[in-house]
Coordinates of N, CA and C in Angstrom, one line a residue:
M485 N 120.9 112.6 88.6 CA 120.1 112.2 89.6 C 120.0 110.7 89.7
N486 N 120.2 110.1 90.8 CA 120.2 108.7 91.0 C 118.9 108.2 91.5
K487 N 118.3 107.2 90.6 CA 117.0 106.7 91.0 C 117.2 105.3 91.7
N488 N 116.7 105.2 92.9 CA 116.8 104.0 93.7 C 115.3 103.4 93.7
I489 N 115.0 102.4 92.9 CA 113.7 101.9 92.8 C 113.3 101.3 94.2
I490 N 112.2 101.7 94.7 CA 111.7 101.1 96.0 C 110.5 100.2 95.8
L491 N 109.7 100.4 94.8 CA 108.6 99.5 94.5 C 108.5 99.4 93.0
T492 N 108.4 98.1 92.5 CA 108.3 97.9 91.1 C 106.8 97.9 90.7
N493 N 106.5 97.7 89.5 CA 105.1 97.7 89.0 C 104.4 96.5 89.7
Q494 N 105.0 95.4 89.7 CA 104.4 94.2 90.3 C 104.2 94.4 91.8
E495 N 105.2 95.0 92.5 CA 105.0 95.3 94.0 C 103.9 96.3 94.2
I496 N 103.7 97.2 93.4 CA 102.7 98.2 93.5 C 101.3 97.5 93.3
E497 N 101.2 96.7 92.3 CA 100.0 95.9 92.1 C 99.6 95.1 93.3
H498 N 100.6 94.5 93.9 CA 100.4 93.7 95.1 C 99.9 94.5 96.3
K499 N 100.6 95.7 96.4 CA 100.2 96.6 97.6 C 98.7 97.1 97.4
I500 N 98.4 97.5 96.2 CA 97.0 98.0 95.8 C 96.0 97.0 96.2
K501 N 96.3 95.7 95.7 CA 95.4 94.6 96.0 C 95.3 94.4 97.6
R502 N 96.3 94.4 98.2 CA 96.3 94.2 99.7 C 95.6 95.3 100.4
I503 N 95.8 96.6 100.0 CA 95.1 97.7 100.6 C 93.6 97.6 100.3
A504 N 93.3 97.2 99.1 CA 91.9 97.0 98.6 C 91.1 96.0 99.6
Y505 N 91.9 94.9 99.9 CA 91.2 93.9 100.9 C 91.1 94.6 102.3
Q506 N 92.1 95.3 102.6 CA 92.0 96.0 104.1 C 90.7 96.9 104.1
I507 N 90.5 97.7 103.0 CA 89.5 98.6 102.9 C 88.1 97.9 102.9
Y508 N 88.1 96.7 102.1 CA 86.8 95.9 102.2 C 86.6 95.3 103.5
E509 N 87.6 94.8 104.2 CA 87.4 94.3 105.6 C 86.8 95.4 106.5
T510 N 87.3 96.6 106.4 CA 87.0 97.7 107.2 C 85.5 98.3 106.9
F511 N 85.1 98.2 105.6 CA 83.9 98.7 105.1 C 82.8 97.6 104.7
V512 N 83.1 96.4 105.1 CA 82.3 95.2 104.7 C 80.8 95.4 105.2
D513 N 80.5 96.1 106.2 CA 79.1 96.4 106.6 C 78.4 97.5 105.9
E514 N 79.2 98.3 105.0 CA 78.6 99.4 104.2 C 78.1 98.9 102.9
D515 N 77.2 99.6 102.3 CA 76.8 99.4 101.0 C 77.6 100.1 100.0
E516 N 78.1 101.3 100.4 CA 78.9 102.1 99.5 C 80.2 102.6 100.2
V517 N 81.2 102.8 99.5 CA 82.4 103.6 100.1 C 82.8 104.5 99.0
V518 N 83.3 105.7 99.5 CA 83.8 106.7 98.6 C 85.3 106.7 98.7
I519 N 86.0 106.6 97.6 CA 87.4 106.6 97.5 C 87.9 108.1 97.0
A520 N 88.4 108.9 97.9 CA 88.7 110.3 97.5 C 90.2 110.4 97.4
G521 N 90.7 110.6 96.2 CA 92.1 110.7 95.8 C 92.5 112.2 95.8
I522 N 93.7 112.5 96.4 CA 94.2 113.8 96.3 C 95.0 113.9 95.0
A523 N 94.5 115.0 94.3 CA 95.2 115.2 92.9 C 96.6 115.5 93.0
S524 N 97.5 115.0 92.1 CA 97.1 114.2 90.9 C 97.4 112.7 91.1
N525 N 98.6 112.4 91.7 CA 98.9 111.0 91.8 C 98.1 110.2 92.9
G526 N 97.6 110.9 93.8 CA 96.7 110.3 94.8 C 95.4 109.9 94.1
S527 N 94.9 110.7 93.2 CA 93.8 110.4 92.4 C 94.0 109.2 91.5
V528 N 95.1 109.0 90.9 CA 95.4 107.9 90.0 C 95.4 106.6 90.9
F529 N 96.1 106.7 92.1 CA 96.2 105.7 93.2 C 94.7 105.3 93.5
A530 N 93.9 106.3 93.7 CA 92.5 106.1 94.2 C 91.7 105.2 93.1
Q531 N 92.0 105.6 91.9 CA 91.3 104.9 90.7 C 91.7 103.4 90.7
K532 N 93.0 103.2 90.9 CA 93.5 101.8 90.9 C 92.9 101.0 92.1
L533 N 92.8 101.7 93.3 CA 92.2 101.0 94.4 C 90.7 100.7 94.2
A534 N 90.1 101.7 93.5 CA 88.6 101.4 93.4 C 88.5 100.3 92.4
A535 N 89.3 100.2 91.4 CA 89.2 99.1 90.4 C 89.4 97.8 91.1
A536 N 90.5 97.7 92.0 CA 90.8 96.5 92.8 C 89.6 96.2 93.7
L537 N 89.0 97.2 94.3 CA 88.0 96.9 95.2 C 86.8 96.3 94.5
G538 N 86.5 96.9 93.3 CA 85.4 96.3 92.5 C 85.7 94.9 92.0
N539 N 87.0 94.4 92.0 CA 87.2 93.1 91.6 C 86.9 92.1 92.8
I540 N 87.0 92.6 94.0 CA 87.0 91.6 95.1 C 85.7 91.7 96.0
S541 N 84.9 92.8 95.7 CA 83.8 93.0 96.6 C 82.5 93.5 95.7
N542 N 81.4 93.5 96.4 CA 80.2 94.0 95.8 C 79.8 95.4 96.3
L543 N 80.9 96.0 96.9 CA 80.6 97.4 97.5 C 80.4 98.3 96.3
K544 N 79.5 99.4 96.4 CA 79.4 100.3 95.4 C 80.5 101.4 95.7
V545 N 81.4 101.6 94.8 CA 82.6 102.5 95.0 C 82.3 103.7 94.1
S546 N 82.5 104.9 94.9 CA 82.4 106.2 94.2 C 83.7 106.9 94.3
L547 N 84.2 107.4 93.2 CA 85.4 108.1 93.1 C 85.2 109.6 93.3
C548 N 86.1 110.2 94.0 CA 86.1 111.7 94.2 C 87.5 112.2 94.1
E549 N 87.8 113.2 93.3 CA 89.0 113.8 93.2 C 89.1 115.0 94.1
V550 N 90.2 115.1 94.9 CA 90.3 116.2 95.9 C 91.5 117.1 95.5
K551 N 91.2 118.3 95.3 CA 92.2 119.3 94.9 C 92.7 120.1 96.0
V552 N 93.9 120.0 96.4 CA 94.6 120.7 97.4 C 95.7 121.5 96.9
D553 N 95.8 122.8 97.1 CA 96.9 123.6 96.7 C 98.2 123.3 97.6
K554 N 99.1 122.5 97.1 CA 100.2 122.0 98.0 C 101.1 123.1 98.5
Q555 N 101.2 124.3 97.7 CA 102.0 125.4 98.1 C 101.2 126.3 99.2
N556 N 99.9 126.2 99.2 CA 99.1 126.9 100.1 C 97.9 126.1 100.6
P557 N 98.2 125.2 101.5 CA 97.1 124.1 101.8 C 95.9 124.7 102.6
Q558 N 96.1 125.9 103.1 CA 95.0 126.5 103.8 C 93.9 127.1 102.8
S559 N 94.3 127.2 101.6 CA 93.2 127.8 100.7 C 92.2 126.6 100.5
P560 N 90.9 127.1 100.1 CA 89.8 126.2 100.0 C 90.1 124.9 99.1
I561 N 89.6 123.9 99.5 CA 89.8 122.5 98.9 C 88.6 122.3 98.0
Q562 N 88.9 121.8 96.8 CA 87.9 121.5 95.8 C 87.7 120.0 95.7
T563 N 86.4 119.5 95.6 CA 86.3 118.1 95.4 C 85.4 117.9 94.2
S564 N 85.5 116.8 93.5 CA 84.9 116.5 92.2 C 83.4 116.1 92.6
L565 N 83.1 115.7 93.8 CA 81.7 115.4 94.2 C 81.2 116.4 95.3
P566 N 80.0 116.8 95.2 CA 79.5 117.7 96.2 C 79.4 117.0 97.5
A567 N 79.4 117.7 98.6 CA 79.4 117.1 100.0 C 78.3 116.2 100.2
S568 N 77.1 116.5 99.6 CA 75.9 115.6 99.7 C 76.2 114.2 99.2
E569 N 77.1 114.1 98.3 CA 77.3 112.8 97.7 C 78.1 111.9 98.6
Y570 N 78.9 112.4 99.6 CA 79.6 111.5 100.4 C 79.2 111.7 101.8
A571 N 78.3 112.5 102.1 CA 77.7 112.6 103.5 C 77.1 111.3 104.0
N572 N 77.4 110.9 105.2 CA 76.8 109.8 105.9 C 77.2 108.5 105.2
K573 N 78.4 108.5 104.6 CA 79.0 107.3 103.9 C 80.4 107.0 104.5
G574 N 80.9 105.9 104.2 CA 82.3 105.6 104.5 C 83.1 106.2 103.5
L575 N 84.3 106.8 103.8 CA 85.2 107.5 102.9 C 86.7 107.2 103.2
V576 N 87.5 106.9 102.2 CA 88.9 106.7 102.3 C 89.5 107.8 101.5
L577 N 90.4 108.6 102.3 CA 91.1 109.6 101.7 C 92.5 109.0 101.2
V578 N 92.9 109.2 99.9 CA 94.0 108.5 99.3 C 95.1 109.4 98.8
D579 N 96.3 109.2 99.0 CA 97.4 109.9 98.4 C 98.5 108.9 98.2
D580 N 99.4 109.3 97.3 CA 100.5 108.4 96.9 C 101.6 108.3 97.9
V581 N 102.1 109.5 98.4 CA 103.2 109.6 99.4 C 102.7 110.4 100.6
L582 N 102.9 110.0 101.8 CA 102.7 110.7 103.0 C 104.0 111.1 103.5
N583 N 104.4 112.4 103.2 CA 105.7 112.9 103.6 C 105.6 113.7 104.8
S584 N 105.3 115.0 104.8 CA 105.2 115.7 106.1 C 103.9 115.6 106.8
G585 N 102.9 115.2 105.9 CA 101.4 115.1 106.5 C 100.7 116.4 106.3
T586 N 101.3 117.4 105.7 CA 100.6 118.7 105.5 C 99.4 118.6 104.6
T587 N 99.6 118.0 103.4 CA 98.5 117.9 102.5 C 97.4 117.0 103.0
L588 N 97.8 115.9 103.6 CA 96.8 115.0 104.2 C 95.9 115.6 105.4
I589 N 96.6 116.3 106.2 CA 95.9 116.9 107.3 C 94.9 118.0 106.9
Y590 N 95.2 118.8 105.9 CA 94.3 119.8 105.4 C 93.2 119.2 104.7
A591 N 93.4 118.1 103.9 CA 92.3 117.4 103.2 C 91.4 116.7 104.3
V592 N 92.0 116.1 105.3 CA 91.2 115.5 106.4 C 90.3 116.6 107.0
R593 N 90.9 117.8 107.3 CA 90.1 118.9 107.9 C 88.9 119.2 107.0
H594 N 89.1 119.2 105.8 CA 88.0 119.5 104.8 C 86.8 118.6 105.0
F595 N 87.1 117.3 105.2 CA 86.1 116.2 105.3 C 85.5 116.2 106.6
L596 N 86.1 116.8 107.6 CA 85.6 116.7 108.9 C 84.4 117.6 109.1
D597 N 84.0 118.5 108.1 CA 82.9 119.4 108.1 C 81.6 118.7 107.7
V598 N 81.8 117.4 107.2 CA 80.7 116.5 106.7 C 80.5 115.3 107.5
P599 N 79.3 115.0 108.0 CA 79.2 113.8 108.8 C 79.5 112.6 107.9
L600 N 80.4 111.8 108.4 CA 80.8 110.4 107.7 C 80.5 109.3 108.6
K601 N 80.2 108.2 108.0 CA 80.0 107.0 108.9 C 81.4 106.5 109.4
K602 N 82.4 106.4 108.4 CA 83.7 106.0 108.8 C 84.6 106.8 107.8
F603 N 85.8 107.1 108.4 CA 86.7 107.9 107.7 C 88.1 107.3 107.9
K604 N 88.8 106.9 106.8 CA 90.1 106.3 106.9 C 91.0 106.9 105.9
T605 N 92.3 106.7 106.0 CA 93.3 107.3 105.1 C 94.2 106.1 104.5
A606 N 94.6 106.2 103.3 CA 95.5 105.2 102.7 C 96.5 105.9 101.8
V607 N 97.7 105.4 102.0 CA 98.8 105.9 101.2 C 99.7 104.7 100.6
L608 N 100.4 104.9 99.5 CA 101.2 103.9 99.0 C 102.5 103.9 99.7
V609 N 103.0 105.0 99.9 CA 104.4 105.1 100.6 C 104.2 106.1 101.8
D610 N 104.6 105.6 103.1 CA 104.6 106.5 104.3 C 106.1 106.7 104.6
R611 N 106.4 108.0 104.6 CA 107.9 108.4 104.8 C 108.2 108.6 106.2
N612 N 107.3 108.7 107.1 CA 107.6 108.8 108.5 C 108.4 110.1 108.9
H613 N 108.0 111.2 108.2 CA 108.6 112.6 108.5 C 107.4 113.6 108.8
K614 N 106.6 113.2 109.7 CA 105.3 114.1 109.9 C 105.5 115.3 110.7
K615 N 105.0 116.3 110.2 CA 105.0 117.5 111.1 C 103.7 117.6 111.7
Y616 N 102.7 116.9 111.3 CA 101.3 117.0 111.9 C 100.9 115.6 112.4
P617 N 100.0 115.5 113.4 CA 99.5 114.3 113.9 C 98.5 113.6 113.0
V618 N 99.0 113.1 111.9 CA 98.1 112.3 110.9 C 98.8 111.1 110.6
K619 N 97.9 110.0 110.4 CA 98.6 108.8 110.1 C 97.7 108.1 108.9
A620 N 98.4 107.1 108.3 CA 97.7 106.4 107.3 C 97.2 105.1 107.9
D621 N 96.0 104.9 107.7 CA 95.3 103.6 108.3 C 95.7 102.5 107.4
F622 N 95.8 102.7 106.1 CA 96.3 101.7 105.1 C 97.5 102.2 104.4
K623 N 98.6 101.4 104.5 CA 99.8 101.8 103.7 C 100.5 100.7 103.0
G624 N 101.0 101.0 101.8 CA 101.8 100.0 101.1 C 103.1 99.7 101.7
I625 N 103.8 100.7 102.0 CA 105.2 100.5 102.4 C 105.6 101.8 103.5
S626 N 106.3 101.4 104.5 CA 106.8 102.5 105.3 C 108.3 102.6 105.1
L627 N 108.8 103.9 105.0 CA 110.2 104.1 104.8 C 110.7 105.1 105.7
S628 N 111.8 104.8 106.3 CA 112.5 105.8 107.0 C 113.6 106.3 106.2
T629 N 113.4 107.6 105.8 CA 114.3 108.2 104.8 C 114.9 109.5 105.4
S630 N 115.9 110.0 104.9 CA 116.4 111.3 105.4 C 115.6 112.4 104.7
L631 N 115.7 113.6 105.4 CA 114.8 114.7 104.9 C 115.4 115.1 103.5
L632 N 116.6 114.9 103.2 CA 117.1 115.3 101.8 C 116.7 114.4 100.7
E633 N 116.2 113.1 101.1 CA 115.8 112.3 100.1 C 114.3 112.5 99.6
H634 N 114.0 112.1 98.3 CA 112.7 112.4 97.9 C 112.1 111.2 97.3
V635 N 110.9 110.9 97.6 CA 110.2 109.7 97.1 C 109.2 110.2 96.1
Q636 N 109.2 109.5 94.9 CA 108.3 109.8 93.8 C 107.7 108.6 93.4
V637 N 106.4 108.6 93.1 CA 105.6 107.5 92.4 C 105.3 107.8 91.1
V638 N 105.6 107.0 90.2 CA 105.3 107.3 88.8 C 104.2 106.2 88.3
F639 N 103.1 106.7 88.0 CA 102.0 105.9 87.4 C 102.1 106.0 85.8
D640 N 102.4 104.9 85.3 CA 102.6 105.0 83.7 C 101.4 104.4 83.2
E641 N 100.7 105.1 82.2 CA 99.4 104.4 81.7 C 99.7 103.2 81.0
N642 N 100.9 102.8 80.5 CA 101.2 101.6 79.9 C 101.6 100.3 80.9
G643 N 101.3 100.7 82.2 CA 101.4 99.6 83.2 C 102.9 99.5 83.7
G644 N 103.7 100.5 83.6 CA 105.0 100.5 84.1 C 105.1 101.4 85.3
D645 N 104.3 101.1 86.3 CA 104.2 101.9 87.5 C 105.4 101.6 88.3
Y646 N 106.0 102.5 89.1 CA 107.2 102.3 90.0 C 107.2 103.4 90.9
A647 N 108.0 103.2 92.0 CA 108.3 104.3 93.0 C 109.7 104.3 93.2
F648 N 110.3 105.5 93.4 CA 111.8 105.5 93.5 C 112.1 106.6 94.6
L649 N 113.4 106.5 95.1 CA 114.0 107.3 96.0 C 115.1 108.0 95.4
S650 N 115.1 109.3 95.5 CA 116.3 110.1 94.9 C 116.8 111.1 95.9

């Protein structure tokens, strides 16, 4: 399998910092923002965004992990925080790659049952192959790829993050 690197570690760090600034600009009037990452890579990306946001702002940042069954997205969604913890707050739903939009749309639907002050979405890579009317408010990179190509983001705990197309 041939790996075509589309984002290096340094580029990913730059994208994370840029998205963190965009989130801060959007939620500057809020005291707190909840960063909800879709397990598993979206959750890692959310942690990195939360850390970057903590470095540039005085916003209180809460992390929430969102578990979506990607094979059966209609099944109930689990969150690491109870709904009362994110009700009436600003929330950013985060995933690493926006492919067809299936995972993101079902996760969005889950959060629509809770009153939120502001609700935004963020992805590192937007593939532009959506089956559903969902968009990323904040994105690192947009790619027009063929349906046969696959985008994968690797978050390495030793700091060797990268994204590739195969």
